[in-house]
Amino acid sequence: MEKEIADLRRRLSTNPEYPQSREPHEGDDMSQCSDEAFSRRDSTGIDRSRPVSVPAESHPSMATPLTMKRDGSIMSQDENTPWRLEDITLSRARVARLFEHRLLWSTITGVPQDYRVVKALCVLCTWPLPTTSQRTDATFMLSGLMMQIAMQLGMHRPVQAEEFTTFRIEAQGEALKDRLHTWVICNIVAQNVATGYGQPPSTIYDWALEPASLKDADYHLPENLAIRLRIEKFCDRVTKSLYSSKPEPAEFVSAEKLVIVQILESELKEMELQFGQEISAINMIHLRAAELHLRYFVFLSSNPRSDDLTKLFIATTSFLGRVLDLETSPGELIGHSTNYILQMIVSAAFALMKLLKSNFSRHIDFNHGKLLFNGAISAIRRISVMDHDRPVRLADILSQMWNATGPMAAEEDGLQLKVRCRMSMSHVYDTVWRWRQRFRPGKTVEEIQAAAAAAAAANQPISTVNGLPVPDNSLDNPGLMIPTQFDESGAFFSEAGFSEVFDSLNWVFEGIPDSSFAPVVL
């Protein structure tokens, strides 16, 4: 294996056609908050304020799977300077440049593992990876590996860590605090990943993270981190209370579920009061995202109450308003949003579109909602880390769907879901599935795959308008939307590109009878 890797590295380094990485941006310095949470192995001699173009120190004595010479074409640095997976710090731009598959997979397949790899996986799962579709997005899988490796190393029992190893561990003092700190962050990241991808969480909120246990370990969570942990615990309770039960074909909001919603609403208000005005802007965005996670339950009901829809609209506009404040803040913070924030922006945009295209639009501020919807599309594009990546293509899809659809017909209420197993993200996948059925009904999986293969062979850009890439200022026109384009058969833009972004839906409903879906609300 080592010979094969060396041979591959040699061939890549001599291949002039190997793609070059993007040029470093002046704002790509390491984040200062990475000092505390994601320190590197030998941090005493490292200047963390250096830009990404400065080489990392070599560690010749560490001949482990964690040490691997990166190819010179990855960055313009000395060919003999090794990169390790732990060299990824809290910088979205660094993650995009250092997400190099040979380094990643050679590291996580090594046994035994080092808990610093867990830290690196925390960061990899935090930022948007440079992928073009859900099929190539390894975030959810890496999140599971992060939690499994952490537990294998006994990080979920920091004080008793040596019970999970074959050697003695002196887990005390700063080492113990670091393990506790890392385990807290693991759960926060895992919760964000699960919520954003509409999957059950792999988090473990047990006695090890209770205040009494932390006090026994002489560890005090930083205030901002303690707030984030409480918010994510709330999201976990929402998931287990509202989204983990078996979906029914026609589910009415039962009295029991209404009581649960009221309890969760009370807890949310209590958190807001306790946090007060001292909560940071980023934590406030996560608090508003947690409220969205709660409010999306209304889509799973076949008889949504007007009050619940109004609360959803308020929660959506409140969240997007907070996010769009980052776009006008100094330093262009919106461009440094995490993958979770990106996914919540996408979900909020889909929720707004469903509300604004439904009959309920008469009861809300349509113009304000449309303004925020377009702002969300602009924000999604700003979060992009590479040309034609998933955020860009999602923004294009949202624009096209808005222009191509009028108000929902009475026989197909836009608030009625058929996709019901993706937790709070079900409405996102449902909207995509409905649109696919409308513009190309009855298309088989084989035909979709053939279309995708043909598009890949032709190397056609996915997000185009009249054959040209969509410019960044496409939302500056008065309509704030891209003109709708249809092909000869009535399908909008490229179905291959459309299907590829949400490829998990291409086969879900093949052969499933309509009787298993909720009945249409008239």
Coordinates of C-alpha atoms in Angstrom, one line a residue:
M1 CA 0.0 0.0 0.0
E2 CA 2.8 2.4 0.9
K3 CA 4.5 1.7 -2.5
E4 CA 1.2 2.4 -4.3
I5 CA 0.7 5.7 -2.5
A6 CA 4.3 6.7 -3.2
D7 CA 3.9 5.9 -6.9
L8 CA 0.6 7.7 -7.1
R9 CA 2.1 10.8 -5.4
R10 CA 5.0 10.7 -7.8
R11 CA 2.7 10.5 -10.9
L12 CA 0.5 13.3 -9.6
S13 CA 3.4 15.6 -8.9
T14 CA 4.7 15.2 -12.4
N15 CA 1.3 15.5 -14.1
P16 CA 0.9 19.1 -15.3
E17 CA -2.8 18.6 -15.9
Y18 CA -3.5 17.9 -12.2
P19 CA -6.0 20.6 -11.1
Q20 CA -4.6 23.5 -9.0
S21 CA -6.2 24.7 -5.9
R22 CA -7.8 28.1 -5.5
E23 CA -5.5 30.9 -4.6
P24 CA -5.4 31.8 -0.9
H25 CA -7.7 34.6 0.1
E26 CA -6.5 37.3 2.4
G27 CA -9.2 36.4 4.9
D28 CA -8.2 32.8 5.2
D29 CA -6.1 33.1 8.3
M30 CA -6.6 30.5 11.0
S31 CA -9.5 31.3 13.3
Q32 CA -8.3 32.4 16.8
C33 CA -11.0 30.3 18.5
S34 CA -9.2 27.2 17.2
D35 CA -6.5 27.7 19.8
E36 CA -8.8 26.4 22.6
A37 CA -10.9 23.8 20.9
F38 CA -8.7 22.3 18.1
S39 CA -5.1 22.7 19.1
R40 CA -2.4 21.0 17.0
R41 CA 0.0 18.4 18.3
D42 CA 2.9 20.7 18.9
S43 CA 1.2 24.1 19.4
T44 CA 4.0 25.8 21.3
G45 CA 6.0 26.7 18.3
I46 CA 3.2 27.6 15.9
D47 CA 2.0 31.1 15.0
R48 CA -1.7 30.7 14.6
S49 CA -2.2 34.0 12.9
R50 CA -0.3 32.9 9.8
P51 CA -2.2 32.7 6.5
V52 CA -2.9 29.3 4.9
S53 CA 0.0 29.7 2.5
V54 CA 2.6 29.3 5.3
P55 CA 3.9 25.7 5.6
A56 CA 3.2 23.7 8.7
E57 CA 6.1 22.4 10.8
S58 CA 7.4 18.9 10.0
H59 CA 7.3 16.1 12.5
P60 CA 9.7 13.6 11.2
S61 CA 9.6 11.5 14.4
M62 CA 5.9 10.7 13.9
A63 CA 5.9 8.0 11.3
T64 CA 2.2 7.2 11.7
P65 CA -0.9 7.2 9.4
L66 CA -1.4 10.7 10.7
T67 CA 1.7 11.9 8.8
M68 CA 1.5 11.9 5.1
K69 CA 3.3 14.1 2.5
R70 CA 0.7 16.1 0.6
D71 CA 1.2 16.6 -3.1
G72 CA 2.9 19.8 -4.1
S73 CA 0.0 20.7 -6.4
I74 CA -2.4 21.0 -3.4
M75 CA -0.7 24.2 -2.3
S76 CA 2.3 26.2 -3.3
Q77 CA 4.6 24.9 -0.6
D78 CA 7.8 22.9 -0.2
E79 CA 7.2 19.4 -1.5
N80 CA 8.8 17.8 1.5
T81 CA 6.5 19.5 4.0
P82 CA 4.0 16.9 5.4
W83 CA 0.4 17.7 6.2
R84 CA -1.6 15.8 8.8
L85 CA -5.3 15.6 9.2
E86 CA -5.0 17.5 12.5
D87 CA -3.5 20.5 10.6
I88 CA -7.1 21.4 9.7
T89 CA -8.2 24.2 11.9
L90 CA -11.3 26.2 12.4
S91 CA -11.2 27.8 9.0
R92 CA -13.7 27.0 6.2
A93 CA -11.2 27.9 3.5
R94 CA -8.6 25.5 5.0
V95 CA -11.1 22.7 5.2
A96 CA -11.9 23.2 1.5
R97 CA -8.2 23.1 0.5
L98 CA -7.2 20.3 2.8
F99 CA -10.1 18.0 2.1
E100 CA -7.8 15.7 0.2
H101 CA -9.1 12.1 0.0
R102 CA -5.8 10.2 0.3
L103 CA -4.9 12.1 3.5
L104 CA -8.4 11.7 4.9
W105 CA -9.0 8.0 4.3
S106 CA -5.4 6.9 5.1
T107 CA -5.8 8.7 8.4
I108 CA -9.2 7.4 9.6
T109 CA -8.5 3.8 8.5
G110 CA -5.5 3.6 10.8
V111 CA -5.7 1.5 14.0
P112 CA -5.3 2.5 16.8
Q113 CA -6.5 6.1 16.5
D114 CA -5.4 9.2 18.2
Y115 CA -8.0 11.5 19.7
R116 CA -6.6 14.4 17.8
V117 CA -8.1 12.8 14.7
V118 CA -11.5 13.2 16.5
K119 CA -10.8 16.9 16.7
A120 CA -10.0 17.0 13.0
L121 CA -13.2 15.2 12.1
C122 CA -15.1 17.7 14.2
V123 CA -13.8 20.4 12.0
L124 CA -14.4 18.5 8.8
C125 CA -18.0 17.9 9.7
T126 CA -18.5 21.6 10.7
W127 CA -17.7 23.3 7.4
P128 CA -19.2 22.8 3.9
L129 CA -17.1 20.3 2.0
P130 CA -16.2 21.0 -1.7
T131 CA -18.8 18.6 -3.2
T132 CA -21.2 19.0 -6.0
S133 CA -24.0 16.7 -4.9
Q134 CA -25.3 14.8 -1.9
R135 CA -23.9 11.6 -3.3
T136 CA -20.4 12.8 -2.8
D137 CA -20.9 14.5 0.5
A138 CA -19.2 12.4 3.2
T139 CA -20.2 14.6 6.1
F140 CA -22.8 12.4 7.7
M141 CA -20.6 9.3 7.4
L142 CA -17.6 11.2 8.9
S143 CA -19.8 12.4 11.7
G144 CA -20.6 8.8 12.6
L145 CA -16.9 7.8 12.4
M146 CA -16.1 10.8 14.7
M147 CA -18.5 9.6 17.4
Q148 CA -17.4 5.9 17.1
I149 CA -13.7 6.7 17.3
A150 CA -14.3 9.0 20.2
M151 CA -16.2 6.3 22.1
Q152 CA -13.6 3.7 21.2
L153 CA -11.0 6.0 22.8
G154 CA -13.2 6.4 25.9
M155 CA -13.9 10.1 25.4
H156 CA -17.5 9.6 26.5
R157 CA -16.1 8.6 29.9
P158 CA -13.2 11.1 30.2
V159 CA -12.4 10.3 33.8
Q160 CA -12.4 6.5 33.2
A161 CA -10.7 6.7 29.8
E162 CA -8.1 4.0 30.7
E163 CA -10.9 1.4 31.0
F164 CA -11.2 1.6 27.2
T165 CA -7.5 1.2 26.4
T166 CA -4.8 -1.4 26.8
F167 CA -2.3 1.1 28.3
R168 CA -2.4 3.5 31.2
I169 CA -3.7 7.0 30.6
E170 CA -3.1 9.9 33.0
A171 CA -6.4 11.6 32.3
Q172 CA -6.1 14.5 34.7
G173 CA -5.5 18.2 34.8
E174 CA -5.4 19.9 31.4
A175 CA -5.5 16.5 29.5
L176 CA -8.8 15.6 31.2
K177 CA -10.3 19.1 30.5
D178 CA -9.2 18.8 26.8
R179 CA -10.9 15.4 26.5
L180 CA -14.1 16.8 28.1
H181 CA -14.0 19.8 25.8
T182 CA -13.6 17.7 22.7
W183 CA -16.4 15.4 23.7
V184 CA -18.8 18.3 24.2
I185 CA -17.9 19.6 20.7
C186 CA -18.3 16.1 19.3
N187 CA -21.9 16.0 20.5
I188 CA -22.6 19.6 19.2
V189 CA -21.2 18.8 15.8
A190 CA -23.0 15.4 15.6
Q191 CA -26.3 17.0 16.5
N192 CA -25.9 19.7 13.9
V193 CA -25.1 17.1 11.2
A194 CA -28.0 14.9 12.1
T195 CA -30.5 17.9 12.1
G196 CA -29.2 19.3 8.9
Y197 CA -29.3 16.0 7.0
G198 CA -32.7 14.9 8.4
Q199 CA -31.3 11.9 10.2
P200 CA -31.5 10.5 13.7
P201 CA -28.7 11.9 15.9
S202 CA -25.8 9.8 17.2
T203 CA -25.3 12.1 20.2
I204 CA -24.8 10.9 23.8
Y205 CA -26.1 13.4 26.3
D206 CA -25.7 11.3 29.5
W207 CA -24.3 11.9 33.0
A208 CA -20.8 12.6 31.7
L209 CA -22.0 16.0 30.4
E210 CA -24.1 16.9 33.4
P211 CA -22.9 19.9 35.5
A212 CA -22.2 17.6 38.5
S213 CA -19.8 15.4 36.5
L214 CA -18.1 18.4 34.9
K215 CA -17.7 19.9 38.3
D216 CA -16.1 16.7 39.7
A217 CA -13.6 16.9 36.8
D218 CA -12.9 20.5 37.7
Y219 CA -14.0 21.6 34.3
H220 CA -16.2 24.6 33.6
L221 CA -17.7 25.0 30.1
P222 CA -17.0 28.4 28.5
E223 CA -20.3 30.4 28.5
N224 CA -20.7 30.4 24.8
L225 CA -20.1 26.7 24.5
A226 CA -22.5 26.0 27.4
I227 CA -25.2 27.9 25.6
R228 CA -24.6 26.0 22.4
L229 CA -24.7 22.7 24.2
R230 CA -28.0 23.5 25.8
I231 CA -29.4 24.6 22.4
E232 CA -28.3 21.3 20.8
K233 CA -29.8 19.3 23.6
F234 CA -33.1 21.1 23.0
C235 CA -32.8 20.1 19.3
D236 CA -32.3 16.5 20.3
R237 CA -35.5 16.6 22.5
V238 CA -37.4 18.1 19.6
T239 CA -36.2 15.4 17.2
K240 CA -37.1 12.5 19.6
S241 CA -40.4 14.0 20.7
L242 CA -41.8 15.1 17.3
Y243 CA -39.9 13.4 14.5
S244 CA -38.9 10.0 15.7
S245 CA -42.4 8.3 15.8
K246 CA -43.7 6.3 12.9
P247 CA -45.2 8.5 10.2
E248 CA -48.8 7.9 9.6
P249 CA -50.5 8.1 6.1
A250 CA -52.8 10.8 7.4
E251 CA -51.6 12.3 10.7
F252 CA -53.7 14.8 12.6
V253 CA -52.0 16.7 15.4
S254 CA -53.1 14.7 18.4
A255 CA -53.8 16.3 21.8
E256 CA -50.7 14.5 23.1
K257 CA -48.4 16.0 20.5
L258 CA -49.9 19.5 21.0
V259 CA -49.0 19.2 24.7
I260 CA -45.4 18.2 23.7
V261 CA -45.2 21.2 21.4
Q262 CA -46.4 23.5 24.2
I263 CA -43.8 22.1 26.6
L264 CA -41.0 22.6 24.0
E265 CA -42.3 26.1 23.3
S266 CA -42.1 26.9 27.0
E267 CA -38.6 25.5 27.2
L268 CA -37.6 27.7 24.2
K269 CA -38.9 30.8 25.8
E270 CA -37.2 29.9 29.1
M271 CA -33.9 29.6 27.3
E272 CA -34.4 33.0 25.6
L273 CA -35.0 34.6 28.9
Q274 CA -32.0 33.0 30.6
F275 CA -29.7 33.8 27.8
G276 CA -30.9 37.4 27.7
Q277 CA -29.0 40.1 25.8
E278 CA -25.6 38.6 26.5
I279 CA -26.0 35.8 24.0
S280 CA -23.6 36.1 21.0
A281 CA -24.9 36.7 17.5
I282 CA -23.8 33.2 16.4
N283 CA -25.5 31.5 19.3
M284 CA -28.6 33.6 18.6
I285 CA -28.7 32.3 15.0
H286 CA -28.4 28.7 16.4
L287 CA -31.3 29.5 18.8
R288 CA -33.4 30.7 15.9
A289 CA -32.4 27.6 14.0
A290 CA -33.6 25.4 16.9
E291 CA -36.9 27.2 16.8
L292 CA -37.2 26.4 13.1
H293 CA -36.4 22.8 13.9
L294 CA -39.4 22.9 16.2
R295 CA -41.8 24.7 13.9
Y296 CA -41.3 22.4 10.9
F297 CA -43.4 19.8 12.7
V298 CA -46.5 21.6 11.2
F299 CA -45.6 20.2 7.8
L300 CA -46.1 16.6 9.1
S301 CA -49.8 17.3 9.9
S302 CA -52.6 16.9 7.4
N303 CA -54.5 19.6 9.2
P304 CA -52.1 22.4 10.1
R305 CA -53.5 25.1 12.3
S306 CA -53.3 28.6 11.2
D307 CA -51.5 29.7 14.4
D308 CA -48.8 27.0 13.8
L309 CA -48.3 28.2 10.2
T310 CA -48.1 31.8 11.4
K311 CA -45.5 30.8 14.0
L312 CA -43.5 29.0 11.3
F313 CA -43.5 32.1 9.1
I314 CA -42.3 34.2 12.0
A315 CA -39.6 31.7 12.9
T316 CA -38.5 31.5 9.3
T317 CA -38.3 35.2 8.7
S318 CA -36.6 35.7 12.1
F319 CA -33.9 33.2 11.3
L320 CA -33.2 34.5 7.8
G321 CA -33.2 38.1 9.2
R322 CA -30.5 37.1 11.7
V323 CA -28.5 35.3 9.0
L324 CA -28.7 38.1 6.5
D325 CA -27.3 40.5 9.1
L326 CA -24.1 38.6 8.7
E327 CA -24.0 39.5 5.0
T328 CA -23.9 43.2 5.8
S329 CA -21.6 42.9 8.9
P330 CA -17.9 43.8 8.7
G331 CA -15.7 40.9 7.4
E332 CA -18.4 39.3 5.3
L333 CA -19.3 36.7 7.9
I334 CA -21.9 35.1 5.8
G335 CA -19.1 33.6 3.6
H336 CA -17.8 31.8 6.7
S337 CA -21.1 30.1 7.6
T338 CA -20.9 26.5 8.7
N339 CA -22.5 23.6 6.9
Y340 CA -25.4 23.5 9.4
I341 CA -26.2 27.2 8.9
L342 CA -26.2 26.5 5.2
Q343 CA -28.6 23.6 5.5
M344 CA -30.9 25.6 7.7
I345 CA -30.9 28.5 5.2
V346 CA -31.8 26.1 2.5
S347 CA -34.6 24.6 4.6
A348 CA -35.9 28.0 5.5
A349 CA -36.0 29.0 1.9
F350 CA -37.9 25.9 1.0
A351 CA -40.3 26.5 3.9
L352 CA -40.9 30.1 2.8
M353 CA -41.5 29.0 -0.8
K354 CA -44.1 26.4 0.3
L355 CA -45.9 29.0 2.5
L356 CA -45.8 31.8 -0.2
K357 CA -47.0 29.4 -2.9
S358 CA -49.9 28.0 -0.7
N359 CA -53.3 29.5 0.0
F360 CA -52.0 30.6 3.4
S361 CA -50.0 33.3 1.7
R362 CA -53.1 35.6 2.0
H363 CA -52.5 35.6 5.8
I364 CA -48.8 36.6 5.9
D365 CA -46.7 39.4 4.5
F366 CA -46.0 38.1 1.0
N367 CA -43.6 40.9 0.0
H368 CA -41.5 40.6 3.1
G369 CA -41.3 36.8 2.7
K370 CA -40.3 37.1 -1.0
L371 CA -37.6 39.6 -0.1
L372 CA -36.1 37.2 2.5
F373 CA -36.5 34.3 0.1
N374 CA -34.3 36.1 -2.4
G375 CA -31.9 37.1 0.3
A376 CA -31.6 33.4 1.3
I377 CA -30.7 32.5 -2.3
S378 CA -28.0 35.2 -2.3
A379 CA -26.7 33.9 1.0
I380 CA -26.5 30.3 -0.2
R381 CA -24.4 31.4 -3.2
R382 CA -22.1 33.4 -0.9
I383 CA -21.4 30.3 1.2
S384 CA -20.2 28.4 -1.8
V385 CA -16.6 27.0 -1.5
M386 CA -16.0 26.1 -5.2
D387 CA -17.5 26.6 -8.6
H388 CA -20.8 24.8 -9.2
D389 CA -20.8 23.2 -5.8
R390 CA -23.9 22.1 -4.0
P391 CA -24.8 25.5 -2.5
V392 CA -24.6 27.2 -5.9
R393 CA -26.7 24.5 -7.5
L394 CA -29.2 24.6 -4.7
A395 CA -29.6 28.3 -5.2
D396 CA -30.1 27.9 -8.9
I397 CA -32.8 25.2 -8.2
L398 CA -34.6 27.4 -5.8
S399 CA -34.7 30.3 -8.3
Q400 CA -35.9 28.1 -11.1
M401 CA -38.6 26.5 -8.9
W402 CA -39.9 29.8 -7.8
N403 CA -40.2 31.1 -11.3
A404 CA -41.6 28.0 -12.9
T405 CA -44.4 27.4 -10.4
G406 CA -47.5 29.4 -9.7
P407 CA -49.7 29.0 -6.7
M408 CA -50.4 25.4 -5.8
A409 CA -53.5 23.9 -7.3
A410 CA -56.4 23.1 -5.0
E411 CA -56.1 19.4 -5.6
E412 CA -52.5 19.4 -4.4
D413 CA -51.9 21.5 -1.4
G414 CA -48.3 22.7 -1.2
L415 CA -48.3 22.2 2.6
Q416 CA -49.1 18.5 2.4
L417 CA -46.1 16.2 2.6
K418 CA -45.5 12.8 1.0
V419 CA -41.9 12.6 2.1
R420 CA -42.2 12.2 5.8
C421 CA -39.1 10.3 7.1
R422 CA -36.5 13.0 6.8
M423 CA -37.2 14.6 10.2
S424 CA -37.5 18.3 10.1
M425 CA -36.0 18.4 6.6
S426 CA -38.9 16.4 5.1
H427 CA -40.4 19.5 3.5
V428 CA -37.2 20.1 1.5
Y429 CA -37.1 16.6 0.0
D430 CA -40.8 16.7 -0.5
T431 CA -40.7 19.9 -2.5
V432 CA -38.0 18.4 -4.7
W433 CA -39.8 15.2 -5.3
R434 CA -43.1 17.0 -6.2
W435 CA -41.3 19.2 -8.7
R436 CA -39.6 16.2 -10.3
Q437 CA -43.0 14.5 -10.6
R438 CA -44.5 17.7 -12.2
F439 CA -41.9 18.4 -14.8
R440 CA -41.0 14.8 -15.8
P441 CA -43.7 12.3 -14.5
G442 CA -43.1 8.6 -14.8
K443 CA -39.3 8.9 -15.5
T444 CA -37.4 5.8 -14.5
V445 CA -34.2 5.5 -12.5
E446 CA -32.4 4.2 -15.6
E447 CA -33.4 7.2 -17.7
I448 CA -32.3 9.6 -14.9
Q449 CA -28.9 7.9 -14.6
A450 CA -28.5 7.9 -18.4
A451 CA -29.3 11.6 -18.5
A452 CA -26.8 12.3 -15.7
A453 CA -24.1 10.2 -17.5
A454 CA -24.7 12.1 -20.7
A455 CA -24.4 15.4 -19.0
A456 CA -21.2 14.4 -17.3
A457 CA -19.8 13.1 -20.6
A458 CA -20.6 16.4 -22.3
N459 CA -19.1 18.3 -19.3
Q460 CA -22.0 20.7 -19.3
P461 CA -22.2 23.2 -16.5
I462 CA -25.2 22.6 -14.4
S463 CA -26.3 26.0 -13.3
T464 CA -26.8 27.9 -16.5
V465 CA -29.2 30.4 -18.0
N466 CA -29.4 30.5 -21.8
G467 CA -26.2 28.4 -21.9
L468 CA -24.2 30.8 -19.7
P469 CA -23.2 30.4 -16.1
V470 CA -25.4 32.3 -13.6
P471 CA -23.5 35.5 -12.6
D472 CA -23.1 36.4 -8.9
N473 CA -25.3 39.5 -9.3
S474 CA -28.2 37.6 -10.8
L475 CA -30.4 38.7 -7.9
D476 CA -29.8 42.4 -8.4
N477 CA -32.6 42.9 -11.0
P478 CA -36.0 44.1 -9.8
G479 CA -37.5 40.7 -10.0
L480 CA -34.6 39.3 -8.0
M481 CA -35.0 36.0 -9.9
I482 CA -33.5 34.1 -12.8
P483 CA -35.8 33.8 -15.8
T484 CA -37.3 30.3 -16.2
Q485 CA -35.9 28.2 -19.0
F486 CA -37.7 25.1 -20.3
D487 CA -36.6 22.5 -22.8
E488 CA -38.6 21.2 -25.7
S489 CA -40.4 18.7 -23.5
G490 CA -41.3 21.2 -20.8
A491 CA -38.6 20.2 -18.3
F492 CA -36.8 23.1 -16.6
F493 CA -33.0 23.5 -17.2
S494 CA -31.0 20.3 -16.7
E495 CA -32.7 17.4 -15.1
A496 CA -29.4 15.7 -14.6
G497 CA -28.1 18.6 -12.5
F498 CA -31.4 18.9 -10.7
S499 CA -31.6 15.2 -9.8
E500 CA -28.0 14.9 -8.8
V501 CA -28.2 17.5 -6.0
F502 CA -31.0 15.5 -4.3
D503 CA -30.0 12.1 -5.7
S504 CA -31.3 10.3 -2.6
L505 CA -34.8 10.9 -3.9
N506 CA -34.4 9.5 -7.4
W507 CA -35.5 6.0 -6.3
V508 CA -37.4 6.5 -3.1
F509 CA -40.9 6.4 -4.6
E510 CA -40.4 3.9 -7.4
G511 CA -43.2 1.3 -7.1
I512 CA -44.7 2.7 -3.9
P513 CA -48.5 2.9 -4.2
D514 CA -50.3 6.2 -3.6
S515 CA -52.3 4.6 -0.8
S516 CA -49.3 4.8 1.5
F517 CA -49.3 8.6 1.2
A518 CA -51.4 11.0 3.2
P519 CA -54.7 12.0 1.5
V520 CA -54.9 15.3 -0.3
V521 CA -56.4 18.1 1.8
L522 CA -59.1 19.9 -0.1

